[in-house]
PDB file of C-alpha atoms and ligand atoms in Angstrom:
ATOM      1  CA  UNK G  83     -30.435  -5.740  18.334  1.00  0.00           C
ATOM      2  CA  UNK G  84     -27.174  -3.970  17.757  1.00  0.00           C
ATOM      3  CA  UNK G  85     -25.849  -1.525  20.353  1.00  0.00           C
ATOM      4  CA  UNK G  86     -25.276   2.125  19.651  1.00  0.00           C
ATOM      5  CA  UNK G  87     -22.829   4.396  21.378  1.00  0.00           C
ATOM      6  CA  UNK G  88     -24.020   6.113  24.527  1.00  0.00           C
ATOM      7  CA  UNK G  89     -23.256   9.653  23.170  1.00  0.00           C
ATOM      8  CA  UNK G  90     -25.340  12.702  23.953  1.00  0.00           C
ATOM      9  CA  UNK G  91     -26.431  15.163  21.243  1.00  0.00           C
ATOM     10  CA  UNK G  92     -29.282  16.726  23.225  1.00  0.00           C
ATOM     11  CA  UNK G  93     -29.968  20.294  21.922  1.00  0.00           C
ATOM     12  CA  UNK G  94     -27.722  19.786  18.890  1.00  0.00           C
ATOM     13  CA  UNK G  95     -28.801  20.093  15.177  1.00  0.00           C
ATOM     14  CA  UNK G  96     -27.184  17.547  12.750  1.00  0.00           C
ATOM     15  CA  UNK G  97     -27.361  17.356   8.992  1.00  0.00           C
ATOM     16  CA  UNK G  98     -26.971  13.785   7.475  1.00  0.00           C
ATOM     17  CA  UNK G  99     -26.796  13.536   3.637  1.00  0.00           C
ATOM     18  CA  UNK G 100     -27.842  10.354   2.012  1.00  0.00           C
ATOM     19  CA  UNK G 101     -30.133   9.636   4.952  1.00  0.00           C
ATOM     20  CA  UNK G 102     -32.661   7.642   2.891  1.00  0.00           C
ATOM     21  CA  UNK G 103     -30.706   4.346   3.077  1.00  0.00           C
ATOM     22  CA  UNK G 104     -27.702   2.377   4.400  1.00  0.00           C
ATOM     23  CA  UNK G 105     -25.146   4.151   6.497  1.00  0.00           C
ATOM     24  CA  UNK G 106     -26.886   7.536   6.262  1.00  0.00           C
ATOM     25  CA  UNK G 107     -30.237   6.173   7.492  1.00  0.00           C
ATOM     26  CA  UNK G 108     -28.523   4.449  10.445  1.00  0.00           C
ATOM     27  CA  UNK G 109     -26.556   7.632  11.234  1.00  0.00           C
ATOM     28  CA  UNK G 110     -29.678   9.785  11.085  1.00  0.00           C
ATOM     29  CA  UNK G 111     -31.556   7.470  13.405  1.00  0.00           C
ATOM     30  CA  UNK G 112     -28.567   7.171  15.705  1.00  0.00           C
ATOM     31  CA  UNK G 113     -28.186  10.933  16.103  1.00  0.00           C
ATOM     32  CA  UNK G 114     -31.955  11.264  16.771  1.00  0.00           C
ATOM     33  CA  UNK G 115     -31.793   8.497  19.393  1.00  0.00           C
ATOM     34  CA  UNK G 116     -28.949  10.411  20.894  1.00  0.00           C
ATOM     35  CA  UNK G 117     -31.102  13.528  21.356  1.00  0.00           C
ATOM     36  CA  UNK G 118     -30.300  15.549  18.197  1.00  0.00           C
ATOM     37  CA  UNK G 119     -32.633  17.306  15.833  1.00  0.00           C
ATOM     38  CA  UNK G 120     -31.689  15.741  12.457  1.00  0.00           C
ATOM     39  CA  UNK G 121     -32.200  17.066   8.929  1.00  0.00           C
ATOM     40  CA  UNK G 122     -31.983  14.054   6.556  1.00  0.00           C
ATOM     41  CA  UNK G 123     -31.075  14.834   2.916  1.00  0.00           C
ATOM     42  CA  UNK G 124     -31.376  12.778  -0.269  1.00  0.00           C
ATOM     43  CA  UNK G 125     -33.180  12.674  -3.626  1.00  0.00           C
ATOM     44  CA  UNK G 126     -35.910  10.114  -2.752  1.00  0.00           C
ATOM     45  CA  UNK G 127     -38.582  11.661  -0.533  1.00  0.00           C
ATOM     46  CA  UNK G 128     -40.251   8.373   0.316  1.00  0.00           C
ATOM     47  CA  UNK G 129     -36.940   6.795   1.382  1.00  0.00           C
ATOM     48  CA  UNK G 130     -36.287   9.780   3.573  1.00  0.00           C
ATOM     49  CA  UNK G 131     -39.741   9.455   5.124  1.00  0.00           C
ATOM     50  CA  UNK G 132     -39.073   5.815   5.942  1.00  0.00           C
ATOM     51  CA  UNK G 133     -35.980   6.922   7.871  1.00  0.00           C
ATOM     52  CA  UNK G 134     -37.875   9.695   9.597  1.00  0.00           C
ATOM     53  CA  UNK G 135     -40.713   7.350  10.543  1.00  0.00           C
ATOM     54  CA  UNK G 136     -38.324   5.830  13.128  1.00  0.00           C
ATOM     55  CA  UNK G 137     -38.019   9.042  15.083  1.00  0.00           C
ATOM     56  CA  UNK G 138     -40.004  12.404  15.507  1.00  0.00           C
ATOM     57  CA  UNK G 139     -36.790  14.377  15.605  1.00  0.00           C
ATOM     58  CA  UNK G 140     -35.836  13.634  11.960  1.00  0.00           C
ATOM     59  CA  UNK G 141     -36.983  16.122   9.328  1.00  0.00           C
ATOM     60  CA  UNK G 142     -36.685  15.282   5.609  1.00  0.00           C
ATOM     61  CA  UNK G 143     -35.233  17.555   2.965  1.00  0.00           C
ATOM     62  CA  UNK G 144     -35.427  16.026  -0.536  1.00  0.00           C
ATOM     63  CA  UNK G 145     -32.649  17.504  -2.722  1.00  0.00           C
ATOM     64  CA  UNK G 146     -30.220  16.517  -5.400  1.00  0.00           C
ATOM     65  CA  UNK G 147     -26.838  17.587  -4.050  1.00  0.00           C
ATOM     66  CA  UNK G 148     -25.455  17.866  -7.488  1.00  0.00           C
ATOM     67  CA  UNK G 149     -27.582  20.879  -8.166  1.00  0.00           C
ATOM     68  CA  UNK G 150     -25.733  24.208  -7.706  1.00  0.00           C
ATOM     69  CA  UNK G 151     -28.271  25.759  -5.240  1.00  0.00           C
ATOM     70  CA  UNK G 152     -28.817  22.644  -3.137  1.00  0.00           C
ATOM     71  CA  UNK G 153     -26.187  23.298  -0.504  1.00  0.00           C
ATOM     72  CA  UNK G 154     -27.386  26.744   0.605  1.00  0.00           C
ATOM     73  CA  UNK G 155     -30.964  25.391   0.751  1.00  0.00           C
ATOM     74  CA  UNK G 156     -29.914  22.411   2.955  1.00  0.00           C
ATOM     75  CA  UNK G 157     -28.155  24.655   5.424  1.00  0.00           C
ATOM     76  CA  UNK G 158     -31.099  27.130   5.431  1.00  0.00           C
ATOM     77  CA  UNK G 159     -33.495  24.202   6.217  1.00  0.00           C
ATOM     78  CA  UNK G 160     -31.309  23.017   9.004  1.00  0.00           C
ATOM     79  CA  UNK G 161     -31.042  26.466  10.553  1.00  0.00           C
ATOM     80  CA  UNK G 162     -34.840  26.709  10.220  1.00  0.00           C
ATOM     81  CA  UNK G 163     -35.228  23.786  12.685  1.00  0.00           C
ATOM     82  CA  UNK G 164     -33.728  25.357  15.823  1.00  0.00           C
ATOM     83  CA  UNK G 165     -31.521  28.292  14.541  1.00  0.00           C
ATOM     84  CA  UNK G 166     -28.189  26.386  14.930  1.00  0.00           C
ATOM     85  CA  UNK G 167     -26.017  23.789  13.277  1.00  0.00           C
ATOM     86  CA  UNK G 168     -23.595  21.498  15.266  1.00  0.00           C
ATOM     87  CA  UNK G 169     -22.707  18.717  12.894  1.00  0.00           C
ATOM     88  CA  UNK G 170     -22.533  18.216   9.117  1.00  0.00           C
ATOM     89  CA  UNK G 171     -22.245  14.640   7.983  1.00  0.00           C
ATOM     90  CA  UNK G 172     -21.184  14.414   4.352  1.00  0.00           C
ATOM     91  CA  UNK G 173     -22.339  10.767   3.749  1.00  0.00           C
ATOM     92  CA  UNK G 174     -24.160  10.962   0.395  1.00  0.00           C
ATOM     93  CA  UNK G 175     -21.932   9.334  -2.200  1.00  0.00           C
ATOM     94  CA  UNK G 176     -21.865   6.996  -5.210  1.00  0.00           C
ATOM     95  CA  UNK G 177     -19.647   4.319  -6.392  1.00  0.00           C
ATOM     96  CA  UNK G 178     -19.098   3.366 -10.017  1.00  0.00           C
ATOM     97  CA  UNK G 179     -17.339   0.476 -11.743  1.00  0.00           C
ATOM     98  CA  UNK G 180     -15.393   2.360 -14.463  1.00  0.00           C
ATOM     99  CA  UNK G 181     -12.155   0.794 -15.739  1.00  0.00           C
ATOM    100  CA  UNK G 182      -9.739   3.285 -17.335  1.00  0.00           C
ATOM    101  CA  UNK G 183     -10.570   1.959 -20.812  1.00  0.00           C
ATOM    102  CA  UNK G 184     -14.217   2.922 -20.276  1.00  0.00           C
ATOM    103  CA  UNK G 185     -14.081   6.259 -18.512  1.00  0.00           C
ATOM    104  CA  UNK G 186     -16.209   9.112 -19.786  1.00  0.00           C
ATOM    105  CA  UNK G 187     -16.018  12.745 -18.861  1.00  0.00           C
ATOM    106  CA  UNK G 188     -19.691  12.618 -17.768  1.00  0.00           C
ATOM    107  CA  UNK G 189     -19.022   9.602 -15.648  1.00  0.00           C
ATOM    108  CA  UNK G 190     -16.006  11.183 -13.843  1.00  0.00           C
ATOM    109  CA  UNK G 191     -17.861  14.508 -13.444  1.00  0.00           C
ATOM    110  CA  UNK G 192     -20.904  12.797 -11.925  1.00  0.00           C
ATOM    111  CA  UNK G 193     -18.726  10.987  -9.281  1.00  0.00           C
ATOM    112  CA  UNK G 194     -16.763  14.101  -8.399  1.00  0.00           C
ATOM    113  CA  UNK G 195     -19.847  16.343  -8.317  1.00  0.00           C
ATOM    114  CA  UNK G 196     -21.406  14.142  -5.675  1.00  0.00           C
ATOM    115  CA  UNK G 197     -18.305  12.770  -3.742  1.00  0.00           C
ATOM    116  CA  UNK G 198     -16.150  15.890  -3.724  1.00  0.00           C
ATOM    117  CA  UNK G 199     -17.964  19.061  -4.853  1.00  0.00           C
ATOM    118  CA  UNK G 200     -21.243  18.575  -2.927  1.00  0.00           C
ATOM    119  CA  UNK G 201     -19.489  18.071   0.436  1.00  0.00           C
ATOM    120  CA  UNK G 202     -17.324  21.139  -0.217  1.00  0.00           C
ATOM    121  CA  UNK G 203     -20.275  23.395  -0.956  1.00  0.00           C
ATOM    122  CA  UNK G 204     -22.171  22.066   1.993  1.00  0.00           C
ATOM    123  CA  UNK G 205     -19.233  22.724   4.257  1.00  0.00           C
ATOM    124  CA  UNK G 206     -18.843  26.239   2.933  1.00  0.00           C
ATOM    125  CA  UNK G 207     -22.463  27.033   3.470  1.00  0.00           C
ATOM    126  CA  UNK G 208     -22.370  25.483   6.968  1.00  0.00           C
ATOM    127  CA  UNK G 209     -19.201  27.358   8.006  1.00  0.00           C
ATOM    128  CA  UNK G 210     -20.746  30.432   9.728  1.00  0.00           C
ATOM    129  CA  UNK G 211     -22.990  28.286  11.737  1.00  0.00           C
ATOM    130  CA  UNK G 212     -20.298  25.779  12.667  1.00  0.00           C
ATOM    131  CA  UNK G 213     -18.126  28.726  13.808  1.00  0.00           C
ATOM    132  CA  UNK G 214     -21.032  29.797  16.084  1.00  0.00           C
ATOM    133  CA  UNK G 215     -21.390  26.334  17.770  1.00  0.00           C
ATOM    134  CA  UNK G 216     -17.729  25.204  17.415  1.00  0.00           C
ATOM    135  CA  UNK G 217     -19.218  22.259  15.628  1.00  0.00           C
ATOM    136  CA  UNK G 218     -17.756  19.493  13.516  1.00  0.00           C
ATOM    137  CA  UNK G 219     -17.772  17.904  10.043  1.00  0.00           C
ATOM    138  CA  UNK G 220     -17.692  14.172   9.442  1.00  0.00           C
ATOM    139  CA  UNK G 221     -16.897  13.162   5.781  1.00  0.00           C
ATOM    140  CA  UNK G 222     -17.666   9.490   4.804  1.00  0.00           C
ATOM    141  CA  UNK G 223     -14.766   8.283   2.727  1.00  0.00           C
ATOM    142  CA  UNK G 224     -13.946   4.578   2.021  1.00  0.00           C
ATOM    143  CA  UNK G 225     -11.159   2.132   2.629  1.00  0.00           C
ATOM    144  CA  UNK G 226     -10.519   2.769  -1.064  1.00  0.00           C
ATOM    145  CA  UNK G 227      -9.913   6.431  -0.398  1.00  0.00           C
ATOM    146  CA  UNK G 228      -6.403   5.231   0.549  1.00  0.00           C
ATOM    147  CA  UNK G 229      -6.143   1.824  -1.238  1.00  0.00           C
ATOM    148  CA  UNK G 230      -6.099   1.238  -4.957  1.00  0.00           C
ATOM    149  CA  UNK G 231      -9.297  -0.219  -6.418  1.00  0.00           C
ATOM    150  CA  UNK G 232      -8.724  -1.574  -9.843  1.00  0.00           C
ATOM    151  CA  UNK G 233     -11.781  -0.997 -12.038  1.00  0.00           C
ATOM    152  CA  UNK G 234     -13.047   1.862 -10.066  1.00  0.00           C
ATOM    153  CA  UNK G 235     -10.117   4.265  -9.943  1.00  0.00           C
ATOM    154  CA  UNK G 236     -12.194   7.411 -10.052  1.00  0.00           C
ATOM    155  CA  UNK G 237     -14.339   6.334  -7.111  1.00  0.00           C
ATOM    156  CA  UNK G 238     -11.137   5.684  -5.135  1.00  0.00           C
ATOM    157  CA  UNK G 239      -9.723   9.036  -6.347  1.00  0.00           C
ATOM    158  CA  UNK G 240     -12.910  10.914  -5.322  1.00  0.00           C
ATOM    159  CA  UNK G 241     -12.640   9.516  -1.875  1.00  0.00           C
ATOM    160  CA  UNK G 242      -8.885  10.223  -1.680  1.00  0.00           C
ATOM    161  CA  UNK G 243      -9.784  13.761  -2.466  1.00  0.00           C
ATOM    162  CA  UNK G 244     -12.326  13.808   0.358  1.00  0.00           C
ATOM    163  CA  UNK G 245      -9.691  12.539   2.747  1.00  0.00           C
ATOM    164  CA  UNK G 246      -7.268  15.368   1.788  1.00  0.00           C
ATOM    165  CA  UNK G 247     -10.096  17.889   2.112  1.00  0.00           C
ATOM    166  CA  UNK G 248     -10.648  16.489   5.576  1.00  0.00           C
ATOM    167  CA  UNK G 249      -7.078  16.986   6.685  1.00  0.00           C
ATOM    168  CA  UNK G 250      -6.790  20.413   5.051  1.00  0.00           C
ATOM    169  CA  UNK G 251     -10.080  21.762   6.391  1.00  0.00           C
ATOM    170  CA  UNK G 252      -9.095  20.447   9.925  1.00  0.00           C
ATOM    171  CA  UNK G 253      -5.984  22.606   9.821  1.00  0.00           C
ATOM    172  CA  UNK G 254      -7.765  25.582   8.169  1.00  0.00           C
ATOM    173  CA  UNK G 255     -10.564  25.607  10.777  1.00  0.00           C
ATOM    174  CA  UNK G 256      -8.782  24.387  13.943  1.00  0.00           C
ATOM    175  CA  UNK G 257      -8.202  27.987  15.164  1.00  0.00           C
ATOM    176  CA  UNK G 258     -11.985  28.479  15.106  1.00  0.00           C
ATOM    177  CA  UNK G 259     -12.616  25.325  17.191  1.00  0.00           C
ATOM    178  CA  UNK G 260     -14.200  23.419  14.303  1.00  0.00           C
ATOM    179  CA  UNK G 261     -13.178  19.733  14.094  1.00  0.00           C
ATOM    180  CA  UNK G 262     -13.133  17.898  10.782  1.00  0.00           C
ATOM    181  CA  UNK G 263     -12.708  14.099  10.580  1.00  0.00           C
ATOM    182  CA  UNK G 264     -13.493  11.337   8.191  1.00  0.00           C
ATOM    183  CA  UNK G 265     -14.664   7.783   8.490  1.00  0.00           C
ATOM    184  CA  UNK G 266     -13.418   5.294   5.848  1.00  0.00           C
ATOM    185  CA  UNK G 267     -15.685   2.178   5.985  1.00  0.00           C
ATOM    186  CA  UNK G 268     -14.945  -0.988   4.201  1.00  0.00           C
ATOM    187  CA  UNK G 269     -17.687  -2.966   2.371  1.00  0.00           C
ATOM    188  CA  UNK G 270     -20.942  -2.437   4.213  1.00  0.00           C
ATOM    189  CA  UNK G 271     -24.510  -3.830   3.582  1.00  0.00           C
ATOM    190  CA  UNK G 272     -26.342  -1.020   1.841  1.00  0.00           C
ATOM    191  CA  UNK G 273     -27.883  -0.055  -1.430  1.00  0.00           C
ATOM    192  CA  UNK G 274     -24.592   1.185  -2.808  1.00  0.00           C
ATOM    193  CA  UNK G 275     -23.737  -1.706  -5.242  1.00  0.00           C
ATOM    194  CA  UNK G 276     -27.262  -1.877  -6.605  1.00  0.00           C
ATOM    195  CA  UNK G 277     -27.360   1.900  -6.910  1.00  0.00           C
ATOM    196  CA  UNK G 278     -24.182   1.619  -8.938  1.00  0.00           C
ATOM    197  CA  UNK G 279     -26.279  -0.148 -11.637  1.00  0.00           C
ATOM    198  CA  UNK G 280     -24.923  -3.617 -11.212  1.00  0.00           C
ATOM    199  CA  UNK G 281     -27.162  -6.606 -11.833  1.00  0.00           C
ATOM    200  CA  UNK G 282     -28.125  -8.575  -8.737  1.00  0.00           C
ATOM    201  CA  UNK G 283     -25.991 -11.680  -9.660  1.00  0.00           C
ATOM    202  CA  UNK G 284     -22.937  -9.434  -9.956  1.00  0.00           C
ATOM    203  CA  UNK G 285     -23.793  -7.665  -6.619  1.00  0.00           C
ATOM    204  CA  UNK G 286     -24.044 -10.988  -4.782  1.00  0.00           C
ATOM    205  CA  UNK G 287     -20.755 -12.234  -6.389  1.00  0.00           C
ATOM    206  CA  UNK G 288     -18.967  -8.982  -5.220  1.00  0.00           C
ATOM    207  CA  UNK G 289     -20.426  -9.299  -1.742  1.00  0.00           C
ATOM    208  CA  UNK G 290     -19.179 -12.932  -1.430  1.00  0.00           C
ATOM    209  CA  UNK G 291     -15.677 -11.913  -2.827  1.00  0.00           C
ATOM    210  CA  UNK G 292     -15.519  -8.974  -0.460  1.00  0.00           C
ATOM    211  CA  UNK G 293     -16.512 -11.025   2.669  1.00  0.00           C
ATOM    212  CA  UNK G 294     -13.886 -13.607   1.856  1.00  0.00           C
ATOM    213  CA  UNK G 295     -11.140 -11.005   1.765  1.00  0.00           C
ATOM    214  CA  UNK G 296     -12.117  -9.319   5.038  1.00  0.00           C
ATOM    215  CA  UNK G 297     -10.081 -10.693   7.904  1.00  0.00           C
ATOM    216  CA  UNK G 298     -13.122 -10.572  10.263  1.00  0.00           C
ATOM    217  CA  UNK G 299     -14.859 -12.638   7.680  1.00  0.00           C
ATOM    218  CA  UNK G 300     -17.888 -10.518   6.798  1.00  0.00           C
ATOM    219  CA  UNK G 301     -19.160  -7.119   5.457  1.00  0.00           C
ATOM    220  CA  UNK G 302     -20.041  -4.405   7.989  1.00  0.00           C
ATOM    221  CA  UNK G 303     -23.527  -3.300   8.926  1.00  0.00           C
ATOM    222  CA  UNK G 304     -24.747   0.350   8.588  1.00  0.00           C
ATOM    223  CA  UNK G 305     -25.271   0.541  12.344  1.00  0.00           C
ATOM    224  CA  UNK G 306     -21.670  -0.476  12.992  1.00  0.00           C
ATOM    225  CA  UNK G 307     -20.485   2.248  10.689  1.00  0.00           C
ATOM    226  CA  UNK G 308     -22.917   4.901  11.958  1.00  0.00           C
ATOM    227  CA  UNK G 309     -21.767   4.288  15.468  1.00  0.00           C
ATOM    228  CA  UNK G 310     -18.350   5.668  14.550  1.00  0.00           C
ATOM    229  CA  UNK G 311     -19.792   8.610  12.720  1.00  0.00           C
ATOM    230  CA  UNK G 312     -21.466   9.491  16.031  1.00  0.00           C
ATOM    231  CA  UNK G 313     -18.272   8.972  17.947  1.00  0.00           C
ATOM    232  CA  UNK G 314     -16.307  11.230  15.553  1.00  0.00           C
ATOM    233  CA  UNK G 315     -18.947  13.968  15.858  1.00  0.00           C
ATOM    234  CA  UNK G 316     -19.394  13.562  19.645  1.00  0.00           C
ATOM    235  CA  UNK G 317     -18.978  16.940  21.277  1.00  0.00           C
ATOM    236  CA  UNK G 318     -16.972  15.230  24.072  1.00  0.00           C
ATOM    237  CA  UNK G 319     -14.486  14.046  21.428  1.00  0.00           C
ATOM    238  CA  UNK G 320     -12.826  17.408  21.848  1.00  0.00           C
ATOM    239  CA  UNK G 321      -9.234  16.801  20.726  1.00  0.00           C
ATOM    240  CA  UNK G 322      -9.608  14.761  17.571  1.00  0.00           C
ATOM    241  CA  UNK G 323      -9.322  16.516  14.210  1.00  0.00           C
ATOM    242  CA  UNK G 324      -7.990  15.899  10.768  1.00  0.00           C
ATOM    243  CA  UNK G 325      -8.096  12.104  11.154  1.00  0.00           C
ATOM    244  CA  UNK G 326      -9.289   9.422   8.728  1.00  0.00           C
ATOM    245  CA  UNK G 327     -10.569   6.312  10.680  1.00  0.00           C
ATOM    246  CA  UNK G 328     -10.681   3.129   8.736  1.00  0.00           C
ATOM    247  CA  UNK G 329     -13.445   0.788   9.820  1.00  0.00           C
ATOM    248  CA  UNK G 330     -13.315  -2.318   7.688  1.00  0.00           C
ATOM    249  CA  UNK G 331     -12.901  -5.564   9.610  1.00  0.00           C
ATOM    250  CA  UNK G 332      -9.150  -5.478   8.914  1.00  0.00           C
ATOM    251  CA  UNK G 333      -9.398  -5.242   5.173  1.00  0.00           C
ATOM    252  CA  UNK G 334      -6.823  -2.506   4.897  1.00  0.00           C
ATOM    253  CA  UNK G 335      -4.227  -4.828   6.506  1.00  0.00           C
ATOM    254  CA  UNK G 336      -4.914  -7.871   4.276  1.00  0.00           C
TER     255      UNK G 336
HETATM  256  N1  NAP F 669     -21.557   0.396   1.446  1.00  0.00           N
HETATM  257  C1  NAP F 669     -20.213   0.360   1.299  1.00  0.00           C
HETATM  258  O1  NAP F 669     -19.686  -0.811   1.079  1.00  0.00           O
HETATM  259  C2  NAP F 669     -19.314   1.535   1.479  1.00  0.00           C
HETATM  260  C3  NAP F 669     -18.045   1.385   1.633  1.00  0.00           C
HETATM  261  C4  NAP F 669     -17.225   2.539   1.771  1.00  0.00           C
HETATM  262  C5  NAP F 669     -17.788   3.792   1.733  1.00  0.00           C
HETATM  263  N2  NAP F 669     -19.109   3.939   1.561  1.00  0.00           N
HETATM  264  C6  NAP F 669     -19.650   5.249   1.430  1.00  0.00           C
HETATM  265  O2  NAP F 669     -20.695   5.458   2.419  1.00  0.00           O
HETATM  266  C7  NAP F 669     -21.571   6.458   2.033  1.00  0.00           C
HETATM  267  C8  NAP F 669     -23.017   5.899   2.227  1.00  0.00           C
HETATM  268  O3  NAP F 669     -23.177   4.836   1.249  1.00  0.00           O
HETATM  269  P1  NAP F 669     -24.135   3.557   1.587  1.00  0.00           P
HETATM  270  O4  NAP F 669     -23.189   2.393   1.561  1.00  0.00           O
HETATM  271  O5  NAP F 669     -25.019   3.822   2.758  1.00  0.00           O
HETATM  272  O6  NAP F 669     -24.938   3.533   0.143  1.00  0.00           O
HETATM  273  P2  NAP F 669     -26.388   3.918  -0.302  1.00  0.00           P
HETATM  274  O7  NAP F 669     -27.388   3.117   0.520  1.00  0.00           O
HETATM  275  O8  NAP F 669     -26.368   3.843  -1.763  1.00  0.00           O
HETATM  276  O9  NAP F 669     -26.440   5.483   0.187  1.00  0.00           O
HETATM  277  C9  NAP F 669     -26.069   6.546  -0.528  1.00  0.00           C
HETATM  278  C10 NAP F 669     -27.120   7.623  -0.263  1.00  0.00           C
HETATM  279  O10 NAP F 669     -26.759   8.808  -0.963  1.00  0.00           O
HETATM  280  C11 NAP F 669     -27.850   9.439  -1.555  1.00  0.00           C
HETATM  281  N3  NAP F 669     -27.601  10.148  -2.826  1.00  0.00           N
HETATM  282  C12 NAP F 669     -27.038   9.557  -3.917  1.00  0.00           C
HETATM  283  N4  NAP F 669     -26.902  10.495  -4.809  1.00  0.00           N
HETATM  284  C13 NAP F 669     -27.418  11.695  -4.318  1.00  0.00           C
HETATM  285  C14 NAP F 669     -27.589  13.041  -4.756  1.00  0.00           C
HETATM  286  N5  NAP F 669     -27.248  13.319  -6.026  1.00  0.00           N
HETATM  287  N6  NAP F 669     -28.090  13.942  -3.958  1.00  0.00           N
HETATM  288  C15 NAP F 669     -28.480  13.589  -2.702  1.00  0.00           C
HETATM  289  N7  NAP F 669     -28.274  12.413  -2.185  1.00  0.00           N
HETATM  290  C16 NAP F 669     -27.736  11.416  -2.974  1.00  0.00           C
HETATM  291  C17 NAP F 669     -28.788   8.278  -1.801  1.00  0.00           C
HETATM  292  O11 NAP F 669     -30.155   8.668  -1.747  1.00  0.00           O
HETATM  293  P3  NAP F 669     -31.051   9.004  -3.066  1.00  0.00           P
HETATM  294  O12 NAP F 669     -30.704   7.944  -4.070  1.00  0.00           O
HETATM  295  O13 NAP F 669     -32.450   9.012  -2.652  1.00  0.00           O
HETATM  296  O14 NAP F 669     -30.503  10.343  -3.522  1.00  0.00           O
HETATM  297  C18 NAP F 669     -28.473   7.286  -0.694  1.00  0.00           C
HETATM  298  O15 NAP F 669     -29.341   7.446   0.312  1.00  0.00           O
HETATM  299  C19 NAP F 669     -21.170   6.821   0.584  1.00  0.00           C
HETATM  300  O16 NAP F 669     -20.421   7.954   0.583  1.00  0.00           O
HETATM  301  C20 NAP F 669     -20.343   5.654   0.202  1.00  0.00           C
HETATM  302  O17 NAP F 669     -19.346   6.005  -0.857  1.00  0.00           O
HETATM  303  C21 NAP F 669     -19.970   2.818   1.429  1.00  0.00           C
END
């Protein structure tokens, strides 16, 4: 059994997007274990319900974050839980293999709508409530938000945008006591590769290749990554803002 961080979110309300699988599921369950009331967001209701089955403090909110009205509805649902919002975790995201020769405007727009626009609209809608609690935002980027990724340049660019939003919002909101940080995981066991539409043989090959390039010799687990989302959001982490923490078994250095 992996260990989680002993952080305390008692009385806090936390939104985790992409809570129906992988890193988001582990984060939602981690926040709930640490005392938070959690709103888990994603498109698949049944996947969210599987996440929520682990803890009575997780409420599900099925929504497609690419839809224009989704952000306001998510924040309203969170405020409906206990009348407050302390943490927004922008974790929902997608990856896509899309070499330059094969890009389409629809493919690029779909990536940016989910990885850049949705976190922005959620943060905007959350802002009055985060001001009230002096809360924080954690954006989930990727090692490839600051390393090139041949064959998936627009995924990498969307995460680079999220990292720059993180630094800029941190400065913009610092005077209001709102902290904004990002976590940049390396290759982590989740549904991300399958969700990108890759056949299972290709997924297994990519996983083997990634593990062989990671200095610590393996891909990460969702709980290992979620632990650091909790640490960045931890109300006792009072002086950390505008940072992008890479968590990738040393891949960034290799
Ligand atoms: N796994 C990795 O190797 C890795 C590495 C670096 C960064 N990351 C980042 O980590 C984050 C979490 O990914 P993961 O690895 O845990 O992959 P995952 O299991 O595929 O999780 C992504 C989540 O986002 C949700 N989602 C996708 N499209 C959505 C939409 N339009 N509206 C609402 N929710 C949506 C999915 O749920 P539904 O399909 O039900 O909507 C899913 O639960 C992503 O931002 C990803 O880019 C992952």
